[in-house]
Short mmCIF file of C-alpha atoms and ligand atoms in Angstrom, two decimals:
data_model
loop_
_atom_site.label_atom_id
_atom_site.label_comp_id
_atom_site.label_asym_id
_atom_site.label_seq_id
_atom_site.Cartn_x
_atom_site.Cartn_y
_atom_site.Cartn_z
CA UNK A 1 -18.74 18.99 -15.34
CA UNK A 2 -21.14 16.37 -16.48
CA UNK A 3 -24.56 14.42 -15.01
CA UNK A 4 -23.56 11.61 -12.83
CA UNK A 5 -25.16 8.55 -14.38
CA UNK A 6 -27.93 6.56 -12.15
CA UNK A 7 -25.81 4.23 -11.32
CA UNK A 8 -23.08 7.17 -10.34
CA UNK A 9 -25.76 8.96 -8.26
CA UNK A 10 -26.04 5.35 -5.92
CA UNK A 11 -22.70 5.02 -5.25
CA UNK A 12 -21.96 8.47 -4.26
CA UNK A 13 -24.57 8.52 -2.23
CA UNK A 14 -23.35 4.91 -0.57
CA UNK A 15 -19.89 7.14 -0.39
CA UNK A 16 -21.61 10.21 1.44
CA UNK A 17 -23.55 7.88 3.82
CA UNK A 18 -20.52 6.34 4.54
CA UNK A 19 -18.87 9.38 4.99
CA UNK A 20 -21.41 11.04 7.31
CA UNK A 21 -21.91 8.10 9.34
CA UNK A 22 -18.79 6.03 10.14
CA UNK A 23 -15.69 8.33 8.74
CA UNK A 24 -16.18 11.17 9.85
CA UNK A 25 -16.67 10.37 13.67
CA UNK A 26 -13.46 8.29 13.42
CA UNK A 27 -11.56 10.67 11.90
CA UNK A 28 -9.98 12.42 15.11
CA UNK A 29 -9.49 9.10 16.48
CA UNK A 30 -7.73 8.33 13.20
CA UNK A 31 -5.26 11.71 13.44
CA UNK A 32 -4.50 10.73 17.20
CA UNK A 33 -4.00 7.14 17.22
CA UNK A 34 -1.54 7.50 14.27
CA UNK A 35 -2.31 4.13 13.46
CA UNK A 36 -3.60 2.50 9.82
CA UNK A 37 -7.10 2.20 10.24
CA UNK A 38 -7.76 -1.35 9.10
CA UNK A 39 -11.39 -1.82 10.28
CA UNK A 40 -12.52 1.50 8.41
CA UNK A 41 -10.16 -0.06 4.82
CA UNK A 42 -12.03 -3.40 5.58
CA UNK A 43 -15.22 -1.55 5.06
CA UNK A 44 -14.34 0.71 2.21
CA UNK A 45 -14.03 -2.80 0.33
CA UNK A 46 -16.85 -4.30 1.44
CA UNK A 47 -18.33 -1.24 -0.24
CA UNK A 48 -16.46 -1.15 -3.32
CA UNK A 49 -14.31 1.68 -2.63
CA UNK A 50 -11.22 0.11 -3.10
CA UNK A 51 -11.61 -0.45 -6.48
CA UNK A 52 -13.89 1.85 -8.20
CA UNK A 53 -12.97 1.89 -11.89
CA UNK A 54 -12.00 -1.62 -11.51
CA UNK A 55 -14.51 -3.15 -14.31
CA UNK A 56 -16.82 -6.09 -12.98
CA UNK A 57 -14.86 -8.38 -14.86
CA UNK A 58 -12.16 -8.02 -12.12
CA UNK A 59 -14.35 -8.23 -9.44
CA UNK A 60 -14.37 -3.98 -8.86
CA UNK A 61 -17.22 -1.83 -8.93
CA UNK A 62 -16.92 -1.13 -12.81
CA UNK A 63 -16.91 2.76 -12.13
CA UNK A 64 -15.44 5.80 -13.83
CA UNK A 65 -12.45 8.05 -12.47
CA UNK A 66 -14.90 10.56 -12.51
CA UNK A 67 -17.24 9.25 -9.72
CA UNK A 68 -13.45 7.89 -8.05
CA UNK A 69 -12.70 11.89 -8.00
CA UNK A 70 -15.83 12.81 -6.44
CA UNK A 71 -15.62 9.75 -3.79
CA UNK A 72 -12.43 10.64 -2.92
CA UNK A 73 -13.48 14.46 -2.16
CA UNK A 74 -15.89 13.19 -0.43
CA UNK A 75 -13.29 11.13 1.99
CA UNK A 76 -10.62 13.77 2.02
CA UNK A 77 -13.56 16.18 3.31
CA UNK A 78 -13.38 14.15 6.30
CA UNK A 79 -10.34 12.26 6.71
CA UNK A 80 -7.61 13.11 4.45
CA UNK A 81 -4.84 9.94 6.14
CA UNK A 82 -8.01 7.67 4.42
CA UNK A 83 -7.90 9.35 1.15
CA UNK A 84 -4.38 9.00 1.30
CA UNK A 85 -4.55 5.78 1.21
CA UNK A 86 -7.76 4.89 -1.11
CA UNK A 87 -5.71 7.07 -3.38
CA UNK A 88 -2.55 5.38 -3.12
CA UNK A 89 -4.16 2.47 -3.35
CA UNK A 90 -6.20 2.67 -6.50
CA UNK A 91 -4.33 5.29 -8.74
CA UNK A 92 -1.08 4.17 -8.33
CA UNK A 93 -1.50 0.28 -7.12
CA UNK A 94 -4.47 -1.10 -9.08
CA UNK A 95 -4.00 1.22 -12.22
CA UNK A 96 -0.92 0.30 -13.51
CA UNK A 97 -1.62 -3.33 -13.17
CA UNK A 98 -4.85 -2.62 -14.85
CA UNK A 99 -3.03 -0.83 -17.46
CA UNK A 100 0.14 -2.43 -18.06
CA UNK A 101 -0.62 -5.85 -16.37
CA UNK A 102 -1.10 -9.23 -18.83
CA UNK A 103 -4.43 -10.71 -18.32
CA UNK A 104 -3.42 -13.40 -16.19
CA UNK A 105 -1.32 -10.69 -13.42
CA UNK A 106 -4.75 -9.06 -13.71
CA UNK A 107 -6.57 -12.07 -12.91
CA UNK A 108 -4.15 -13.37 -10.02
CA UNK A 109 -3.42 -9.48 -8.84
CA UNK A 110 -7.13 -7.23 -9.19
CA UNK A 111 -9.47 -9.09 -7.52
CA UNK A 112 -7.99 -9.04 -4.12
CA UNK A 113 -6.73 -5.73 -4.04
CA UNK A 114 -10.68 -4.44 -5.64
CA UNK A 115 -12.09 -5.82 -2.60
CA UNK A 116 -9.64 -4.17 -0.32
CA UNK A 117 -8.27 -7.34 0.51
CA UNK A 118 -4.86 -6.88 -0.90
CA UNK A 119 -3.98 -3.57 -0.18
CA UNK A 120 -1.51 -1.88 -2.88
CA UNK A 121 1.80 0.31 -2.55
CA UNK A 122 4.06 2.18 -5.26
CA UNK A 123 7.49 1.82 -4.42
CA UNK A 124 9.36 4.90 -6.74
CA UNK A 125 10.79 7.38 -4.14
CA UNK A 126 14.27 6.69 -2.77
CA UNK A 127 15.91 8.69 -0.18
CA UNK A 128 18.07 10.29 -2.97
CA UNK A 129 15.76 10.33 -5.76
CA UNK A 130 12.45 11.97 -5.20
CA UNK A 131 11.84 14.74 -7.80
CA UNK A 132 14.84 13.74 -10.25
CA UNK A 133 12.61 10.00 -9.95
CA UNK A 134 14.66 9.02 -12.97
CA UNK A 135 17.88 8.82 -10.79
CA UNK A 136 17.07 5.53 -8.76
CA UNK A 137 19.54 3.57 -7.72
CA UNK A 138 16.97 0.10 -7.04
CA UNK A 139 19.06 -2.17 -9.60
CA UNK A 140 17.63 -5.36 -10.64
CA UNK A 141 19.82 -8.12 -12.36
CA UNK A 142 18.77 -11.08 -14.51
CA UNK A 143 18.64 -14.22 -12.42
CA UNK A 144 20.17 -17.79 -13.81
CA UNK A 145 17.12 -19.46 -13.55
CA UNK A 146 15.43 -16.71 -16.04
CA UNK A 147 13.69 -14.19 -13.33
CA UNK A 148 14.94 -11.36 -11.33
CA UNK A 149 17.01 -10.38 -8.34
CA UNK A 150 16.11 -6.42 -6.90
CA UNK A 151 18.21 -4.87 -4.30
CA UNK A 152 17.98 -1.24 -3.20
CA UNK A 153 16.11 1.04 -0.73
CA UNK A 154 13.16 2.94 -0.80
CA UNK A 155 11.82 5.95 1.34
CA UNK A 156 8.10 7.45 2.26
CA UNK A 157 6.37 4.27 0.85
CA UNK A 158 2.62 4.97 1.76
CA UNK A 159 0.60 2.00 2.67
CA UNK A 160 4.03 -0.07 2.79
CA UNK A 161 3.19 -1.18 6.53
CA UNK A 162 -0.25 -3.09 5.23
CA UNK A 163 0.68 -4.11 2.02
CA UNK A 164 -0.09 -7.09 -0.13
CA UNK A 165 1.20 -5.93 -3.72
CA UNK A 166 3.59 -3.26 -4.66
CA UNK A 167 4.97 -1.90 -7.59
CA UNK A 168 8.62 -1.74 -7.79
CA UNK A 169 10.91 0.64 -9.69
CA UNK A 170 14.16 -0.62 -10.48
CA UNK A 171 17.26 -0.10 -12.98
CA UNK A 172 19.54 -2.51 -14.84
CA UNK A 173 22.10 0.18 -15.70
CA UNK A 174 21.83 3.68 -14.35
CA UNK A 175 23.86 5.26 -16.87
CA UNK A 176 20.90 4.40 -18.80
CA UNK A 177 18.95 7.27 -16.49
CA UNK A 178 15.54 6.36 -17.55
CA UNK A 179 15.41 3.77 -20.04
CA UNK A 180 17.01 1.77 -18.11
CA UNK A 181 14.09 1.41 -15.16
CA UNK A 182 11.70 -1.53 -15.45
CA UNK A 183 8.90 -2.00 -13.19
CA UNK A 184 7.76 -5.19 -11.48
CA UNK A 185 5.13 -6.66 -9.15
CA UNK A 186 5.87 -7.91 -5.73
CA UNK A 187 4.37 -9.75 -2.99
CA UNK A 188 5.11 -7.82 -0.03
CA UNK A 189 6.00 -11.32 1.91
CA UNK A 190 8.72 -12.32 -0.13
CA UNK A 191 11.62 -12.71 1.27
CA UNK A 192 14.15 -10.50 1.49
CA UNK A 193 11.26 -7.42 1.87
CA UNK A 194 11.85 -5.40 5.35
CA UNK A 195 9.24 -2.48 6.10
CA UNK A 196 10.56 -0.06 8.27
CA UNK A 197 8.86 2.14 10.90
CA UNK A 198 6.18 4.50 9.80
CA UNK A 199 7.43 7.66 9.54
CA UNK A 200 6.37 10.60 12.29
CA UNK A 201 4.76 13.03 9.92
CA UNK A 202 3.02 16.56 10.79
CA UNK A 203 -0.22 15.14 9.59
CA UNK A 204 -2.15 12.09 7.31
CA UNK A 205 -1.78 10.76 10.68
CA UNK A 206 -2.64 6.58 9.95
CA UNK A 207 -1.85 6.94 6.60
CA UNK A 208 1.73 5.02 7.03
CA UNK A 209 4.29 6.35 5.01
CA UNK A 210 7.28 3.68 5.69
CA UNK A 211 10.77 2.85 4.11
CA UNK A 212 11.16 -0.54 2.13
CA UNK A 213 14.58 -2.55 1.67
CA UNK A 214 14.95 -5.20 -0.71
CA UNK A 215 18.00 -7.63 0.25
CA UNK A 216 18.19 -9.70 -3.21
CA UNK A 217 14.76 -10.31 -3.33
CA UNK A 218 14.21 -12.85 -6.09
CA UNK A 219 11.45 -12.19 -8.81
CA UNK A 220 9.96 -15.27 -10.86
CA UNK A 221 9.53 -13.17 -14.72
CA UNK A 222 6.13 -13.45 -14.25
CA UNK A 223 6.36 -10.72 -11.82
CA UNK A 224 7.62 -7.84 -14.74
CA UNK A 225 4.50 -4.90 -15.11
CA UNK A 226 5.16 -3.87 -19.03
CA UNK A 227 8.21 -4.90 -21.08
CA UNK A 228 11.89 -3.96 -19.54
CA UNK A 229 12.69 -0.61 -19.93
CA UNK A 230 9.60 1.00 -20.16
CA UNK A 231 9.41 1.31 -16.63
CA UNK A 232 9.61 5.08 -16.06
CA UNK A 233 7.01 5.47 -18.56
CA UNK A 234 4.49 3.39 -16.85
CA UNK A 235 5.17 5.66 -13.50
CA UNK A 236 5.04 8.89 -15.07
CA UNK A 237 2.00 7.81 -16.48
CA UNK A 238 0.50 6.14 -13.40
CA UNK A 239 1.43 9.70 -11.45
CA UNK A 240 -0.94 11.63 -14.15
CA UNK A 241 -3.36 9.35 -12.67
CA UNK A 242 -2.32 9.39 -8.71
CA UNK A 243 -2.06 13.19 -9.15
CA UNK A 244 -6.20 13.68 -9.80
CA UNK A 245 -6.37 11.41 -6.91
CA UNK A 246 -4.44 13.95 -4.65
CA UNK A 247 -5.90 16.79 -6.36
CA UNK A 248 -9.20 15.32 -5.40
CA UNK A 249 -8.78 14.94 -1.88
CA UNK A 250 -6.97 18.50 -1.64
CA UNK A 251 -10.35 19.93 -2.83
CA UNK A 252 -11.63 17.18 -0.06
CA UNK A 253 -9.38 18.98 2.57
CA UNK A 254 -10.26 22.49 1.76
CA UNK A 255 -13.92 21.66 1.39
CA UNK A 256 -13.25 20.44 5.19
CA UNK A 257 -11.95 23.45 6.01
CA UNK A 258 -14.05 25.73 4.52
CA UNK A 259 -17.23 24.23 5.73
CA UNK A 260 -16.10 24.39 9.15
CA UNK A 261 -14.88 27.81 8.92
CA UNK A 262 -18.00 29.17 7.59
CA UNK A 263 -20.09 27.59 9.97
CA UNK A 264 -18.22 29.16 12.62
CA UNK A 265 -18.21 32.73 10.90
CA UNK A 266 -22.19 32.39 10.67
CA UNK A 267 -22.59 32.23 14.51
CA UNK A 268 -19.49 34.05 15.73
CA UNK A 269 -20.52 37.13 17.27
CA UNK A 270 -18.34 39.94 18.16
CA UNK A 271 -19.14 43.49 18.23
CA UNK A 272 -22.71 42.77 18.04
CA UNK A 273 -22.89 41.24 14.80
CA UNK A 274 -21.71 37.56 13.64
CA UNK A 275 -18.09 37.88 12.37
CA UNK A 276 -19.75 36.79 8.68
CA UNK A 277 -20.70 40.14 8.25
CA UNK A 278 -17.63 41.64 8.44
CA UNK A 279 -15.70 42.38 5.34
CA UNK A 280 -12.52 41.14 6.07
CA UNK A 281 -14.18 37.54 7.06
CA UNK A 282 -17.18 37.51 4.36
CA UNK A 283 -14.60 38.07 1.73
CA UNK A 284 -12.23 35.28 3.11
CA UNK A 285 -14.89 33.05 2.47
CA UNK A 286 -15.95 33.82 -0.78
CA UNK A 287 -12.53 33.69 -2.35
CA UNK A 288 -11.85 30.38 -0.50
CA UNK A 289 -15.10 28.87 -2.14
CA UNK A 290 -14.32 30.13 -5.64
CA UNK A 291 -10.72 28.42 -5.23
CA UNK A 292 -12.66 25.14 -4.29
CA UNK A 293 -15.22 25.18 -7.22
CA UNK A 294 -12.24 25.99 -9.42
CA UNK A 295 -9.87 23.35 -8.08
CA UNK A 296 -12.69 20.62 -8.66
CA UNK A 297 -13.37 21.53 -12.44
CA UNK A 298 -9.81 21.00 -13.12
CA UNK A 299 -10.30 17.40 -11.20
CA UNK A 300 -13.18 16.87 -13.23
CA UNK A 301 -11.64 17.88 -16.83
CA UNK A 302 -8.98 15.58 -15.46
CA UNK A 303 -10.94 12.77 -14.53
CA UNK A 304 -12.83 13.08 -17.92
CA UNK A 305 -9.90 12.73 -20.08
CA UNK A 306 -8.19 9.65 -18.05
CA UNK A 307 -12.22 7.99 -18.53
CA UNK A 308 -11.92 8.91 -22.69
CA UNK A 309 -8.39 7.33 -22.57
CA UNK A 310 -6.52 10.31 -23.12
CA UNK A 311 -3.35 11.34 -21.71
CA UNK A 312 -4.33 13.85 -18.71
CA UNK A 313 -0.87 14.78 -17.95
CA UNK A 314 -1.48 18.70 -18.65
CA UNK A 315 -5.05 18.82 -16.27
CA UNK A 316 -3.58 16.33 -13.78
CA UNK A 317 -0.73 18.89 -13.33
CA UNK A 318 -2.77 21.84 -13.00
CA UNK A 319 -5.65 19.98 -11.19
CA UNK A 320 -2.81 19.13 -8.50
CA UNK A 321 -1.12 22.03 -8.73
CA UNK A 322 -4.02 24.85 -8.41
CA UNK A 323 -5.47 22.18 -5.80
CA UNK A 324 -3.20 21.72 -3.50
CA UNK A 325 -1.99 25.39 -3.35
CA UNK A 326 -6.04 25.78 -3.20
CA UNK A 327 -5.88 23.22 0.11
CA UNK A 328 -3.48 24.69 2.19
CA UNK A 329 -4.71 28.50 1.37
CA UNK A 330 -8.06 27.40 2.43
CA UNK A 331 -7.00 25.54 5.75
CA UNK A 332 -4.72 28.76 6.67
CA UNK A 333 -7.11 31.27 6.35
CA UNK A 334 -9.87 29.14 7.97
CA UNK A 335 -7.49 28.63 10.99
CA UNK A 336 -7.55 32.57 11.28
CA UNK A 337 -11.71 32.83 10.81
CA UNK A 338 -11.64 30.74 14.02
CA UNK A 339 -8.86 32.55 15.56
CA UNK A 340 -7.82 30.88 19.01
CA UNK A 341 -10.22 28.20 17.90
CA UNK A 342 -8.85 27.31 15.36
CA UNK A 343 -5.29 26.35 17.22
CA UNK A 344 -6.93 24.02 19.03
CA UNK A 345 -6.97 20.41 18.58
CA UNK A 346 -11.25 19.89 19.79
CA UNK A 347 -11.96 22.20 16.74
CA UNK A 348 -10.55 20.16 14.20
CA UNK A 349 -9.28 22.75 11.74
CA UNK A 350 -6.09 21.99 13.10
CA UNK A 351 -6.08 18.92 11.23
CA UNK A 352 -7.17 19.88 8.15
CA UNK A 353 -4.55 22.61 8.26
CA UNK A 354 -1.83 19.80 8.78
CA UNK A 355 -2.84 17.41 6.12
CA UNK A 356 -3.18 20.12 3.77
CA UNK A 357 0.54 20.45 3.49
CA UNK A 358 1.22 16.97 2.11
CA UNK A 359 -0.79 17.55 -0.87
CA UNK A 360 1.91 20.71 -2.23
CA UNK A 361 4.75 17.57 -1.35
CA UNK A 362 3.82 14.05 -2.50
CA UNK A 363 3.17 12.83 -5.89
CA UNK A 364 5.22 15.80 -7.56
CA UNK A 365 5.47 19.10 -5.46
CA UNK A 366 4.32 21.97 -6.57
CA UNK A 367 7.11 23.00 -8.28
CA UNK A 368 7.52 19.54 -10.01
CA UNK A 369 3.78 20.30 -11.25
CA UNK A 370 4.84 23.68 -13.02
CA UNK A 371 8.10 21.85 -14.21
CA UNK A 372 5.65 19.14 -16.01
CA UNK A 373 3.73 21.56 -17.34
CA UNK A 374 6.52 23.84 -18.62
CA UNK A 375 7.62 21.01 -20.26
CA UNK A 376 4.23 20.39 -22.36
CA UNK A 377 3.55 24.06 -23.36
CA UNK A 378 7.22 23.59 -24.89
CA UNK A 379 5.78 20.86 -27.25
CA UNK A 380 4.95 21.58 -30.90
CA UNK A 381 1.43 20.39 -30.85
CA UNK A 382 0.35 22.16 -27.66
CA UNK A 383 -3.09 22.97 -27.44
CA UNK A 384 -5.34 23.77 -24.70
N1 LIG B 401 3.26 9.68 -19.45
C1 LIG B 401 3.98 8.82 -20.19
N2 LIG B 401 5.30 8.99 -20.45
C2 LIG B 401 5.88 10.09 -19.92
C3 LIG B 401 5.20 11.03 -19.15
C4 LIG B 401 3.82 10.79 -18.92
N3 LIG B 401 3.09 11.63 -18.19
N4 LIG B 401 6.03 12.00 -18.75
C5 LIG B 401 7.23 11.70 -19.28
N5 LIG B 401 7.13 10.55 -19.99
C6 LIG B 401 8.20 9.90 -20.77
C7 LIG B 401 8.81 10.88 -21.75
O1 LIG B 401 8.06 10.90 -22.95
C8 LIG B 401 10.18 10.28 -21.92
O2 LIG B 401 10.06 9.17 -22.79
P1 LIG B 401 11.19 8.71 -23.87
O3 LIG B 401 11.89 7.57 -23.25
O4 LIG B 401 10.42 8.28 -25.05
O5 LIG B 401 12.10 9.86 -24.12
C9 LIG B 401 10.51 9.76 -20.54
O6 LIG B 401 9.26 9.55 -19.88
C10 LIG B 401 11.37 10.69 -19.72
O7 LIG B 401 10.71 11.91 -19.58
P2 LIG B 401 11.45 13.23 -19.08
O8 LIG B 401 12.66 13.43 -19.94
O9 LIG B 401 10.45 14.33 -18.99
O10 LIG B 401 11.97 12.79 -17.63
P3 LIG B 401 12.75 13.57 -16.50
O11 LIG B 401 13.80 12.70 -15.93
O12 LIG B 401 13.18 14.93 -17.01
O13 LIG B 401 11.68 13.75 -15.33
C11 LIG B 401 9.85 14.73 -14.10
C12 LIG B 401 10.49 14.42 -15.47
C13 LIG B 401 10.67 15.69 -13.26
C14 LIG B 401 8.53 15.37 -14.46
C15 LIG B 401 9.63 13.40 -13.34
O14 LIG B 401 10.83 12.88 -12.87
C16 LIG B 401 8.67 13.56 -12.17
O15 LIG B 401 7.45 13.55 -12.33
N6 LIG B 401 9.25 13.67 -10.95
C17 LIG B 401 8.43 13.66 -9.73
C18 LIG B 401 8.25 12.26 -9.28
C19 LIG B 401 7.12 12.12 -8.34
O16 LIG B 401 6.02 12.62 -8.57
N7 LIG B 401 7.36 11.38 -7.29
C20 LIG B 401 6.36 11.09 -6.32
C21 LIG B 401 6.28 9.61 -6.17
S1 LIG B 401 4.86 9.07 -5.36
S2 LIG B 401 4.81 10.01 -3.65
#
């Protein structure tokens, strides 16, 4: 872990004041209204938030994924549906285009979506392809007049509902399996686009998670992220960045959790003494905070090698991984330190319990994460 920067130290201070004073009293409005929470997004781009290591140049608050890890900790710790969606957002909206894009779909594309005006979704995940990713069946086609024509369907598309600009998987030939996936930009209000209902999900409640159909939706060639067939590539290498996003608001939720359980521990009394003191609690606690410090080194080392340029698929993995596993540990046993309290919905833990889940699901499960890295200790030139 490093020294934030001056210039770090502002903004995550800006982050924690926002945090403190307007997230986290709307967050239980948030979880029960179930509904995208566009006045709260309007004001995370006022303040920058929705495009933190876009550079200046692009009109975003020229920051590194470090300080994007922290802020989104800092979210997660009180509304995990809005870290959902900053995440989603930025790691695997804005980065590729900031990656892969030309200059001019960066100039047309980043502006908007830094400010939080244009709000960005990844379509990948397909009702039959969500681990095996490779296996999509969204086929594209060249079109006479030297563009494209996509058709297919796509499942659990978070931020679909609100969105400006996604990022489209598709395949030209699916014997191909992955080489033959290109990836492509698209205006959400084209025609032939239809967002379905957000999905009822156990928790990230106003985080919409919706399916997308595309009915021959016709691309100008402008509109291709990368060259044609490199498609997979650019979304296995956005996901090493959306998965320190996820990881980071995982440590978010259990740092939610924990603080609220250990608050309550500290003036729970029973048998004359407050519940702290016990063994069985004190210990709890202490193993849930060394998970959390853990999880957010392996954010940090994470973060650190996407600023140098690196690939970060190895930490991203384990950052997720240890995490997530990390999150929803953390929320279950800090559901128990509360006891009946903690079943209840005015408590809050409840919540935190719920959105933990997600974060072992989405962006590679937890068995997709020891799958990836499997797969790199296998390599010749491993090293830690
Ligand atoms: N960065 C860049 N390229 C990568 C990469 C990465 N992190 N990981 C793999 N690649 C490349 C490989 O190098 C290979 O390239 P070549 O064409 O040069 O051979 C190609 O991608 C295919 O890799 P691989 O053979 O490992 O692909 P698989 O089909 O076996 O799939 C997993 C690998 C399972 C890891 C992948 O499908 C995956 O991550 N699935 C989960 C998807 C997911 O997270 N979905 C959530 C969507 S958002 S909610």
């Amino acid at each position: 872990m490093r020294e934030l920067t001056q210039e770090e130290q502002l903004a995550i201070q800006t982050v924690r004041a926002f945090v403190k004073n307007e997230l986290a009293p709307m967050a239980k409005k948030i979880d029960e209204d179930d509904v995208f929470p566009v006045e709260t997004v309007r004001k995370l781009g006022e303040l920058g938030l929705m495009g933190m290591f876009v550079p200046n140049e692009w009109e975003g608050a020229g920051l590194s994924h470090y300080l994007y890890a922290l802020a989104v900790e800092e979210i997660s710790s009180a509304s995990a549906a809005v870290g959902t969606i900053v995440s989603a957002h930025s790691s695997l909206a804005v980065w590729p285009i900031l990656r892969f894009g030309t200059d001019a779909q960066k100039k047309r594309l980043l502006p908007p979506m830094a400010k939080g005006e244009a709000i960005g979704c990844f379509c990948l995940t397909e009702p039959e392809a969500g681990s095996d990713a490779a296996n999509l069946k969204t086929s594209y086609s060249k079109h006479a007049s030297d563009g494209y024509t996509l058709s297919g369907a796509k499942a659990f598309i978070t931020n679909a509902s609100r969105a400006k600009t996604a990022i489209v998987f598709a395949t030209k030939d699916r014997s191909l399996r992955h080489r033959g996936i290109s990836a492509f930009l698209l205006d959400m209000e084209t025609p032939g686009v239809l967002v379905g209902k957000p999905e009822k999900k156990l928790g990230i409640h106003g985080a919409d998670s919706c399916p997308v159909d595309f009915d021959e939706v016709f691309l100008p060639k402008e509109c291709l992220l990368g060259n044609e067939g490199d498609g997979f590539r650019i979304a296995m290498a956005t996901l090493d960045g959306g998965r320190i996003g996820i990881a980071a608001q995982a440590v978010g939720i259990a740092r939610g959790a924990f603080e609220r359980a250990a608050a309550y521990a500290r003036t729970r009394a029973q048998f004359g003494r407050p519940i702290v003191e016990f063994q069985a609690i004190g210990w709890m606690l202490a193993d849930m905070l060394t998970k959390i410090e853990a999880s957010r080194m392996l954010v940090l080392r994470a973060a650190e090698l996407k600023d140098s340029g690196g690939r970060s698929t190895l930490y991203s993995s384990m950052a997720k991984l240890f995490a997530a596993e990390t999150a929803m540990e953390t929320a279950t046993k800090a559901v128990q330190v509360l006891g009946g309290y903690g079943y209840i919905k005015d408590y809050e833990l409840e919540r935190f319990f719920r959105d933990a889940k997600i974060t072992e699901i989405y962006e590679g499960s937890s068995e997709i994460q020891r799958l990836v890295l499997a797969n790199e200790l296998k390599k010749e030139n491993f090293a830690l």
